[in-house]
């Protein structure tokens, strides 16, 4: 069974059809890239999957169970991790505390009034940080990290609930080219080892073609192509609306 | 009510709209452009009415030219005061955290109040009726004073003039642009300093004019500042921050509610009679609460643009360093042996300090880790105090039980109010807490039979075994000390971390499964319990409770203590409470004008220590020693 199954998804904003009739699946251990020119509906589509927007129609199933219309925090509990285009971390906490926070929430211990948070799930948090190469910076405050390192922290946080699916919105935005390749290589390695499904949007075509197993292409809210990177690269319609218009950057 | 009575009340309401609109429009303009919530705006109104009184006396009461000239001059005079305030004080603190700006303007409230006391005295001053407008207009067999008819016209006229000023002049365009996006206007090379000064002057002028226009209708008195600022907050929040038409609409609604509550008089509901005129305050704050829940940005307001730099990154919170723990134990040891040598006066002062340290620490838990600023924290303190007193005297409970239940009373109030409060954020959240504090205050103040009204409750004495000041001291030390320890524990516990997570990044908190609103609601309730306990102890230490215990100034005391100590420190509120309580006690003994001194002290502290006392010390200590402060 597919990890994520999207069927006939649609959303309009005051008469503008942002997304219409989009269907696709993501399999375990697969990296699926969602690409398209600006205004194609990528963000709208993404936000309907992560619970920030409610679809007008269509169905979203996670492992066969509908998650349509659930709040982001409920979707997370079903095993969906997220990273953001602009990193969202807790600036007043250290790197390790950020991960500990996610682990505390995963075990539903956020209402605890007496335990010392600093001592909770340290080992688990450290091994997650080790995985993303941030263990040596675990005691640094998140507020002072370099941007690329913040992205790694976010990845560790997103992995904290042992997700089945990772939703990554522009995972390499704002990073230097070398860092981009390194981060996506790391992500690919982790998700394949853990058999996690990944759906990501991305502007950098080098990143997309280097790491995506499959690609889906949106234009004006509609799915216009789907397939392996080489097939999509060769697709005439994609070249016309997207690659042909100088979008290769 | 007959039809003619309804018409007259409607016209009364319209007359009341004008002054309220003038004050609120000024407040709204200033907030829109400078993002400063000017607590001193009610004081400008008050000065306006006093100035008008003096100028009319100077020009002679009979002359119409003198009367209207005096009103205009009073407005201009207040505008001039506004310019001075902006240039001398506000200009220096535009970059300071929002709350420090609020504190500085509250310091101003205290100074202006005492200056007014010094110039005009404590007696109410009755102005003359307007020359040539002493008669009334017959409407369906009832009389409307001619002056009220003029007022009905003045409000819309000024609304029109403001509208022209804002839409037809370059200055107005800049004001509107700055209200929408201040940084962009600065980036375009507009001289912001001049813009801010002129907006502040106009706002002050409007407030002064609004006050001056009321001189034939109400006596000038020293309570007007806080009453008017409460009303103006309600109007601005109901109408929408920064919206002038919104201010007019809200002023209209609030004035109508007031007029009709007074007009209806006493009503019979199921055999019980209610004097509706007593519920005006409650009614207007209920309207505000409803509007804020249904339309959080006010009737005609828009969501605020987020400032691009959200201020300095929040401070980390760490466990106490060894030297700090040792220092804490040393202080505790001193406090335990102290009663052997100290006199009663010192013990009583220390009990006050303990109580306010708990009050401030509970507010800090909400403001610091919780990220929710309360302007009305005194409500829960007062609920605890009144709860304890009433349980003792009306329910006949033993003192120990009444005290033990006081946190529950505070928590119950916070549970109910908190449900609304956590639906909002930022300035709107703060204003709603103020509204609920005012509702509580008004209920206590107006419900003579149950709460003793303005006199409060007397005879709230502790049990026999606690009558000794020393024993009471130890009980307070134990209760407050244990509570402070518990609060610190909560901040380091997963619950405290979760609150901070929500404050730092609501988006990330939501995406790791945290139901932020629920945690904030629980935090609000916990905080209410601690404040309630502080209030309960306070009631028994004084033997009486009065409505002042939960009025706006007490809430501001709490804010001063927390900010004085430093919001992002754990020991800050305790140090702040100690310094503030001691200072207030010292100053109050020295002079009749202690308020002004206190106000000047607050202003001085804001200018000198923008990070609070403990923050100031922390920045100058090596990290090894400062950890956990």
PDB file of C-alpha atoms in Angstrom, chain A residues 18-220:
ATOM      1  CA  UNK A  18      -5.319  27.102  -7.153  1.00  0.00           C
ATOM      2  CA  UNK A  19      -5.315  23.299  -7.324  1.00  0.00           C
ATOM      3  CA  UNK A  20      -7.675  21.110  -9.351  1.00  0.00           C
ATOM      4  CA  UNK A  21      -8.038  17.369  -9.651  1.00  0.00           C
ATOM      5  CA  UNK A  22      -4.545  16.438  -8.475  1.00  0.00           C
ATOM      6  CA  UNK A  23      -3.882  12.726  -7.771  1.00  0.00           C
ATOM      7  CA  UNK A  24      -0.639  10.946  -6.963  1.00  0.00           C
ATOM      8  CA  UNK A  25       0.954   8.479  -4.517  1.00  0.00           C
ATOM      9  CA  UNK A  26       4.198   8.304  -2.583  1.00  0.00           C
ATOM     10  CA  UNK A  27       5.716   4.916  -1.720  1.00  0.00           C
ATOM     11  CA  UNK A  28       7.843   3.955   1.263  1.00  0.00           C
ATOM     12  CA  UNK A  29      11.531   4.748   0.820  1.00  0.00           C
ATOM     13  CA  UNK A  30      10.799   6.942  -2.191  1.00  0.00           C
ATOM     14  CA  UNK A  31      11.689  10.610  -2.709  1.00  0.00           C
ATOM     15  CA  UNK A  32       9.000  12.321  -4.755  1.00  0.00           C
ATOM     16  CA  UNK A  33       9.689  15.873  -5.952  1.00  0.00           C
ATOM     17  CA  UNK A  34       6.780  18.260  -6.525  1.00  0.00           C
ATOM     18  CA  UNK A  35       7.887  20.941  -8.976  1.00  0.00           C
ATOM     19  CA  UNK A  36       6.319  23.620 -11.111  1.00  0.00           C
ATOM     20  CA  UNK A  37       6.704  27.315 -12.005  1.00  0.00           C
ATOM     21  CA  UNK A  38       5.753  30.045  -9.539  1.00  0.00           C
ATOM     22  CA  UNK A  39       2.023  30.126  -8.924  1.00  0.00           C
ATOM     23  CA  UNK A  40       1.554  26.533 -10.071  1.00  0.00           C
ATOM     24  CA  UNK A  41      -0.158  25.564  -6.799  1.00  0.00           C
ATOM     25  CA  UNK A  42       2.732  23.754  -5.092  1.00  0.00           C
ATOM     26  CA  UNK A  43       2.337  25.537  -1.762  1.00  0.00           C
ATOM     27  CA  UNK A  44      -1.456  25.199  -1.782  1.00  0.00           C
ATOM     28  CA  UNK A  45      -1.131  21.508  -2.530  1.00  0.00           C
ATOM     29  CA  UNK A  46       1.447  21.099   0.205  1.00  0.00           C
ATOM     30  CA  UNK A  47      -0.632  22.932   2.784  1.00  0.00           C
ATOM     31  CA  UNK A  48      -3.626  20.695   2.093  1.00  0.00           C
ATOM     32  CA  UNK A  49      -1.493  17.653   2.845  1.00  0.00           C
ATOM     33  CA  UNK A  50      -0.032  19.016   6.088  1.00  0.00           C
ATOM     34  CA  UNK A  51      -3.348  20.261   7.463  1.00  0.00           C
ATOM     35  CA  UNK A  52      -2.901  24.017   7.181  1.00  0.00           C
ATOM     36  CA  UNK A  53      -5.566  24.235   4.475  1.00  0.00           C
ATOM     37  CA  UNK A  54      -8.794  22.289   4.141  1.00  0.00           C
ATOM     38  CA  UNK A  55      -9.357  20.858   0.635  1.00  0.00           C
ATOM     39  CA  UNK A  56     -12.578  21.788  -1.204  1.00  0.00           C
ATOM     40  CA  UNK A  57     -12.727  18.271  -2.557  1.00  0.00           C
ATOM     41  CA  UNK A  58     -10.673  15.118  -2.866  1.00  0.00           C
ATOM     42  CA  UNK A  59      -9.147  12.656  -0.463  1.00  0.00           C
ATOM     43  CA  UNK A  60      -5.817  12.396   1.362  1.00  0.00           C
ATOM     44  CA  UNK A  61      -4.941   8.988   2.780  1.00  0.00           C
ATOM     45  CA  UNK A  62      -1.987   8.098   4.958  1.00  0.00           C
ATOM     46  CA  UNK A  63      -1.418   4.331   4.914  1.00  0.00           C
ATOM     47  CA  UNK A  64      -5.027   3.822   3.863  1.00  0.00           C
ATOM     48  CA  UNK A  65      -6.472   6.088   6.565  1.00  0.00           C
ATOM     49  CA  UNK A  66      -8.023   9.459   5.687  1.00  0.00           C
ATOM     50  CA  UNK A  67      -6.226  12.511   7.149  1.00  0.00           C
ATOM     51  CA  UNK A  68      -8.286  15.020   5.224  1.00  0.00           C
ATOM     52  CA  UNK A  69      -9.267  18.050   7.329  1.00  0.00           C
ATOM     53  CA  UNK A  70      -7.166  17.081  10.363  1.00  0.00           C
ATOM     54  CA  UNK A  71      -5.138  19.779  12.149  1.00  0.00           C
ATOM     55  CA  UNK A  72      -1.342  19.839  11.584  1.00  0.00           C
ATOM     56  CA  UNK A  73      -0.697  18.538  15.094  1.00  0.00           C
ATOM     57  CA  UNK A  74      -3.050  15.585  14.543  1.00  0.00           C
ATOM     58  CA  UNK A  75      -1.429  14.744  11.227  1.00  0.00           C
ATOM     59  CA  UNK A  76       1.966  14.781  12.980  1.00  0.00           C
ATOM     60  CA  UNK A  77       0.659  12.236  15.471  1.00  0.00           C
ATOM     61  CA  UNK A  78      -0.237   9.935  12.581  1.00  0.00           C
ATOM     62  CA  UNK A  79       3.440   9.870  11.620  1.00  0.00           C
ATOM     63  CA  UNK A  80       4.123  12.823   9.312  1.00  0.00           C
ATOM     64  CA  UNK A  81       7.261  14.921   9.893  1.00  0.00           C
ATOM     65  CA  UNK A  82       7.699  18.404   8.440  1.00  0.00           C
ATOM     66  CA  UNK A  83      10.392  20.887   7.576  1.00  0.00           C
ATOM     67  CA  UNK A  84       9.682  24.454   6.497  1.00  0.00           C
ATOM     68  CA  UNK A  85      10.885  26.690   3.720  1.00  0.00           C
ATOM     69  CA  UNK A  86      11.968  29.225   6.340  1.00  0.00           C
ATOM     70  CA  UNK A  87      13.267  27.182   9.275  1.00  0.00           C
ATOM     71  CA  UNK A  88      11.023  27.148  12.324  1.00  0.00           C
ATOM     72  CA  UNK A  89      12.912  26.219  15.484  1.00  0.00           C
ATOM     73  CA  UNK A  90      12.714  27.280  19.131  1.00  0.00           C
ATOM     74  CA  UNK A  91      15.261  30.087  19.327  1.00  0.00           C
ATOM     75  CA  UNK A  92      15.448  30.241  23.126  1.00  0.00           C
ATOM     76  CA  UNK A  93      16.415  26.557  23.367  1.00  0.00           C
ATOM     77  CA  UNK A  94      19.589  24.664  22.597  1.00  0.00           C
ATOM     78  CA  UNK A  95      19.864  22.336  19.635  1.00  0.00           C
ATOM     79  CA  UNK A  96      19.335  19.254  21.763  1.00  0.00           C
ATOM     80  CA  UNK A  97      16.408  20.843  23.625  1.00  0.00           C
ATOM     81  CA  UNK A  98      14.662  21.395  20.297  1.00  0.00           C
ATOM     82  CA  UNK A  99      14.826  17.679  19.609  1.00  0.00           C
ATOM     83  CA  UNK A 100      13.964  16.767  23.212  1.00  0.00           C
ATOM     84  CA  UNK A 101      10.847  18.938  22.902  1.00  0.00           C
ATOM     85  CA  UNK A 102       9.623  16.897  19.938  1.00  0.00           C
ATOM     86  CA  UNK A 103      10.327  13.646  21.778  1.00  0.00           C
ATOM     87  CA  UNK A 104       8.507  14.898  24.896  1.00  0.00           C
ATOM     88  CA  UNK A 105       5.508  15.818  22.763  1.00  0.00           C
ATOM     89  CA  UNK A 106       5.623  12.458  20.968  1.00  0.00           C
ATOM     90  CA  UNK A 107       5.254  10.675  24.321  1.00  0.00           C
ATOM     91  CA  UNK A 108       2.493  13.114  25.358  1.00  0.00           C
ATOM     92  CA  UNK A 109       4.404  14.393  28.355  1.00  0.00           C
ATOM     93  CA  UNK A 110       4.000  18.128  27.668  1.00  0.00           C
ATOM     94  CA  UNK A 111       1.744  18.604  30.687  1.00  0.00           C
ATOM     95  CA  UNK A 112       4.429  17.393  33.109  1.00  0.00           C
ATOM     96  CA  UNK A 113       4.972  19.982  35.838  1.00  0.00           C
ATOM     97  CA  UNK A 114       7.862  18.497  37.829  1.00  0.00           C
ATOM     98  CA  UNK A 115      10.310  16.554  35.661  1.00  0.00           C
ATOM     99  CA  UNK A 116      13.427  18.403  34.505  1.00  0.00           C
ATOM    100  CA  UNK A 117      13.171  18.632  30.732  1.00  0.00           C
ATOM    101  CA  UNK A 118      16.947  18.874  30.371  1.00  0.00           C
ATOM    102  CA  UNK A 119      17.291  15.249  31.481  1.00  0.00           C
ATOM    103  CA  UNK A 120      14.515  13.753  29.345  1.00  0.00           C
ATOM    104  CA  UNK A 121      15.272  11.684  26.180  1.00  0.00           C
ATOM    105  CA  UNK A 122      18.853  12.929  26.028  1.00  0.00           C
ATOM    106  CA  UNK A 123      20.181   9.710  24.515  1.00  0.00           C
ATOM    107  CA  UNK A 124      17.504   9.515  21.834  1.00  0.00           C
ATOM    108  CA  UNK A 125      17.951  13.194  21.003  1.00  0.00           C
ATOM    109  CA  UNK A 126      21.729  12.836  20.747  1.00  0.00           C
ATOM    110  CA  UNK A 127      21.467   9.858  18.412  1.00  0.00           C
ATOM    111  CA  UNK A 128      19.092  11.818  16.147  1.00  0.00           C
ATOM    112  CA  UNK A 129      21.524  14.736  16.152  1.00  0.00           C
ATOM    113  CA  UNK A 130      24.349  12.355  15.401  1.00  0.00           C
ATOM    114  CA  UNK A 131      22.384  11.105  12.415  1.00  0.00           C
ATOM    115  CA  UNK A 132      22.202  14.619  10.899  1.00  0.00           C
ATOM    116  CA  UNK A 133      25.744  15.526  11.920  1.00  0.00           C
ATOM    117  CA  UNK A 134      24.822  18.012  14.620  1.00  0.00           C
ATOM    118  CA  UNK A 135      25.824  16.076  17.758  1.00  0.00           C
ATOM    119  CA  UNK A 136      28.925  18.212  18.338  1.00  0.00           C
ATOM    120  CA  UNK A 137      26.782  21.365  18.398  1.00  0.00           C
ATOM    121  CA  UNK A 138      24.050  19.937  20.612  1.00  0.00           C
ATOM    122  CA  UNK A 139      24.531  22.426  23.465  1.00  0.00           C
ATOM    123  CA  UNK A 140      24.572  25.547  21.295  1.00  0.00           C
ATOM    124  CA  UNK A 141      21.526  27.839  21.367  1.00  0.00           C
ATOM    125  CA  UNK A 142      19.460  27.506  18.203  1.00  0.00           C
ATOM    126  CA  UNK A 143      19.348  31.280  17.883  1.00  0.00           C
ATOM    127  CA  UNK A 144      23.035  31.509  16.892  1.00  0.00           C
ATOM    128  CA  UNK A 145      23.327  28.641  14.377  1.00  0.00           C
ATOM    129  CA  UNK A 146      24.287  29.003  10.725  1.00  0.00           C
ATOM    130  CA  UNK A 147      21.327  28.558   8.390  1.00  0.00           C
ATOM    131  CA  UNK A 148      22.482  25.239   6.982  1.00  0.00           C
ATOM    132  CA  UNK A 149      22.861  23.873  10.509  1.00  0.00           C
ATOM    133  CA  UNK A 150      19.340  25.036  11.394  1.00  0.00           C
ATOM    134  CA  UNK A 151      18.063  23.000   8.441  1.00  0.00           C
ATOM    135  CA  UNK A 152      19.809  19.942   9.879  1.00  0.00           C
ATOM    136  CA  UNK A 153      18.241  20.568  13.295  1.00  0.00           C
ATOM    137  CA  UNK A 154      14.839  20.774  11.621  1.00  0.00           C
ATOM    138  CA  UNK A 155      15.480  17.457   9.940  1.00  0.00           C
ATOM    139  CA  UNK A 156      16.367  15.865  13.289  1.00  0.00           C
ATOM    140  CA  UNK A 157      13.178  17.325  14.810  1.00  0.00           C
ATOM    141  CA  UNK A 158      11.128  16.044  11.876  1.00  0.00           C
ATOM    142  CA  UNK A 159      12.556  12.552  12.399  1.00  0.00           C
ATOM    143  CA  UNK A 160      11.788  12.547  16.138  1.00  0.00           C
ATOM    144  CA  UNK A 161       8.369  10.911  15.883  1.00  0.00           C
ATOM    145  CA  UNK A 162       9.654   8.069  13.692  1.00  0.00           C
ATOM    146  CA  UNK A 163       7.629   9.323  10.709  1.00  0.00           C
ATOM    147  CA  UNK A 164       6.280   7.254   7.827  1.00  0.00           C
ATOM    148  CA  UNK A 165       6.217  10.348   5.654  1.00  0.00           C
ATOM    149  CA  UNK A 166       8.336  13.503   5.527  1.00  0.00           C
ATOM    150  CA  UNK A 167       6.888  16.666   4.001  1.00  0.00           C
ATOM    151  CA  UNK A 168       9.729  19.020   3.106  1.00  0.00           C
ATOM    152  CA  UNK A 169       8.861  22.458   1.751  1.00  0.00           C
ATOM    153  CA  UNK A 170      11.829  23.854  -0.200  1.00  0.00           C
ATOM    154  CA  UNK A 171      14.325  21.965   1.972  1.00  0.00           C
ATOM    155  CA  UNK A 172      17.396  23.679   0.515  1.00  0.00           C
ATOM    156  CA  UNK A 173      16.041  27.223   0.138  1.00  0.00           C
ATOM    157  CA  UNK A 174      18.468  29.873   1.344  1.00  0.00           C
ATOM    158  CA  UNK A 175      21.510  27.579   1.317  1.00  0.00           C
ATOM    159  CA  UNK A 176      24.749  27.663  -0.660  1.00  0.00           C
ATOM    160  CA  UNK A 177      24.883  25.211  -3.655  1.00  0.00           C
ATOM    161  CA  UNK A 178      27.418  22.873  -2.029  1.00  0.00           C
ATOM    162  CA  UNK A 179      25.380  22.686   1.170  1.00  0.00           C
ATOM    163  CA  UNK A 180      22.219  21.924  -0.814  1.00  0.00           C
ATOM    164  CA  UNK A 181      23.637  18.821  -2.404  1.00  0.00           C
ATOM    165  CA  UNK A 182      25.082  17.673   0.937  1.00  0.00           C
ATOM    166  CA  UNK A 183      21.807  18.142   2.816  1.00  0.00           C
ATOM    167  CA  UNK A 184      19.733  16.330   0.210  1.00  0.00           C
ATOM    168  CA  UNK A 185      22.269  13.508  -0.004  1.00  0.00           C
ATOM    169  CA  UNK A 186      22.045  13.145   3.770  1.00  0.00           C
ATOM    170  CA  UNK A 187      18.243  13.199   3.636  1.00  0.00           C
ATOM    171  CA  UNK A 188      18.165  10.589   0.876  1.00  0.00           C
ATOM    172  CA  UNK A 189      20.522   8.326   2.793  1.00  0.00           C
ATOM    173  CA  UNK A 190      18.470   8.540   6.008  1.00  0.00           C
ATOM    174  CA  UNK A 191      15.050   8.022   4.431  1.00  0.00           C
ATOM    175  CA  UNK A 192      16.200   5.058   2.351  1.00  0.00           C
ATOM    176  CA  UNK A 193      17.763   3.417   5.396  1.00  0.00           C
ATOM    177  CA  UNK A 194      14.556   3.947   7.387  1.00  0.00           C
ATOM    178  CA  UNK A 195      12.148   3.289   4.551  1.00  0.00           C
ATOM    179  CA  UNK A 196      10.481   6.697   4.943  1.00  0.00           C
ATOM    180  CA  UNK A 197       8.460   8.249   2.123  1.00  0.00           C
ATOM    181  CA  UNK A 198       9.402  11.844   1.225  1.00  0.00           C
ATOM    182  CA  UNK A 199       7.448  14.484  -0.655  1.00  0.00           C
ATOM    183  CA  UNK A 200       9.408  17.674  -1.280  1.00  0.00           C
ATOM    184  CA  UNK A 201       9.044  20.851  -3.287  1.00  0.00           C
ATOM    185  CA  UNK A 202      12.204  22.339  -4.692  1.00  0.00           C
ATOM    186  CA  UNK A 203      13.344  25.154  -6.964  1.00  0.00           C
ATOM    187  CA  UNK A 204      16.868  23.887  -7.525  1.00  0.00           C
ATOM    188  CA  UNK A 205      16.701  21.488 -10.514  1.00  0.00           C
ATOM    189  CA  UNK A 206      20.172  20.095  -9.764  1.00  0.00           C
ATOM    190  CA  UNK A 207      18.883  18.935  -6.386  1.00  0.00           C
ATOM    191  CA  UNK A 208      15.695  17.557  -7.926  1.00  0.00           C
ATOM    192  CA  UNK A 209      17.362  15.555 -10.677  1.00  0.00           C
ATOM    193  CA  UNK A 210      20.154  14.338  -8.416  1.00  0.00           C
ATOM    194  CA  UNK A 211      17.944  12.938  -5.675  1.00  0.00           C
ATOM    195  CA  UNK A 212      14.301  12.484  -6.688  1.00  0.00           C
ATOM    196  CA  UNK A 213      13.159   8.966  -7.542  1.00  0.00           C
ATOM    197  CA  UNK A 214      10.119  10.363  -9.261  1.00  0.00           C
ATOM    198  CA  UNK A 215       8.873  13.838 -10.140  1.00  0.00           C
ATOM    199  CA  UNK A 216       5.400  15.291 -10.456  1.00  0.00           C
ATOM    200  CA  UNK A 217       4.925  18.597 -12.264  1.00  0.00           C
ATOM    201  CA  UNK A 218       2.184  21.104 -11.496  1.00  0.00           C
ATOM    202  CA  UNK A 219       1.131  23.930 -13.786  1.00  0.00           C
ATOM    203  CA  UNK A 220      -1.813  26.263 -13.130  1.00  0.00           C
TER     204      UNK A 220
END
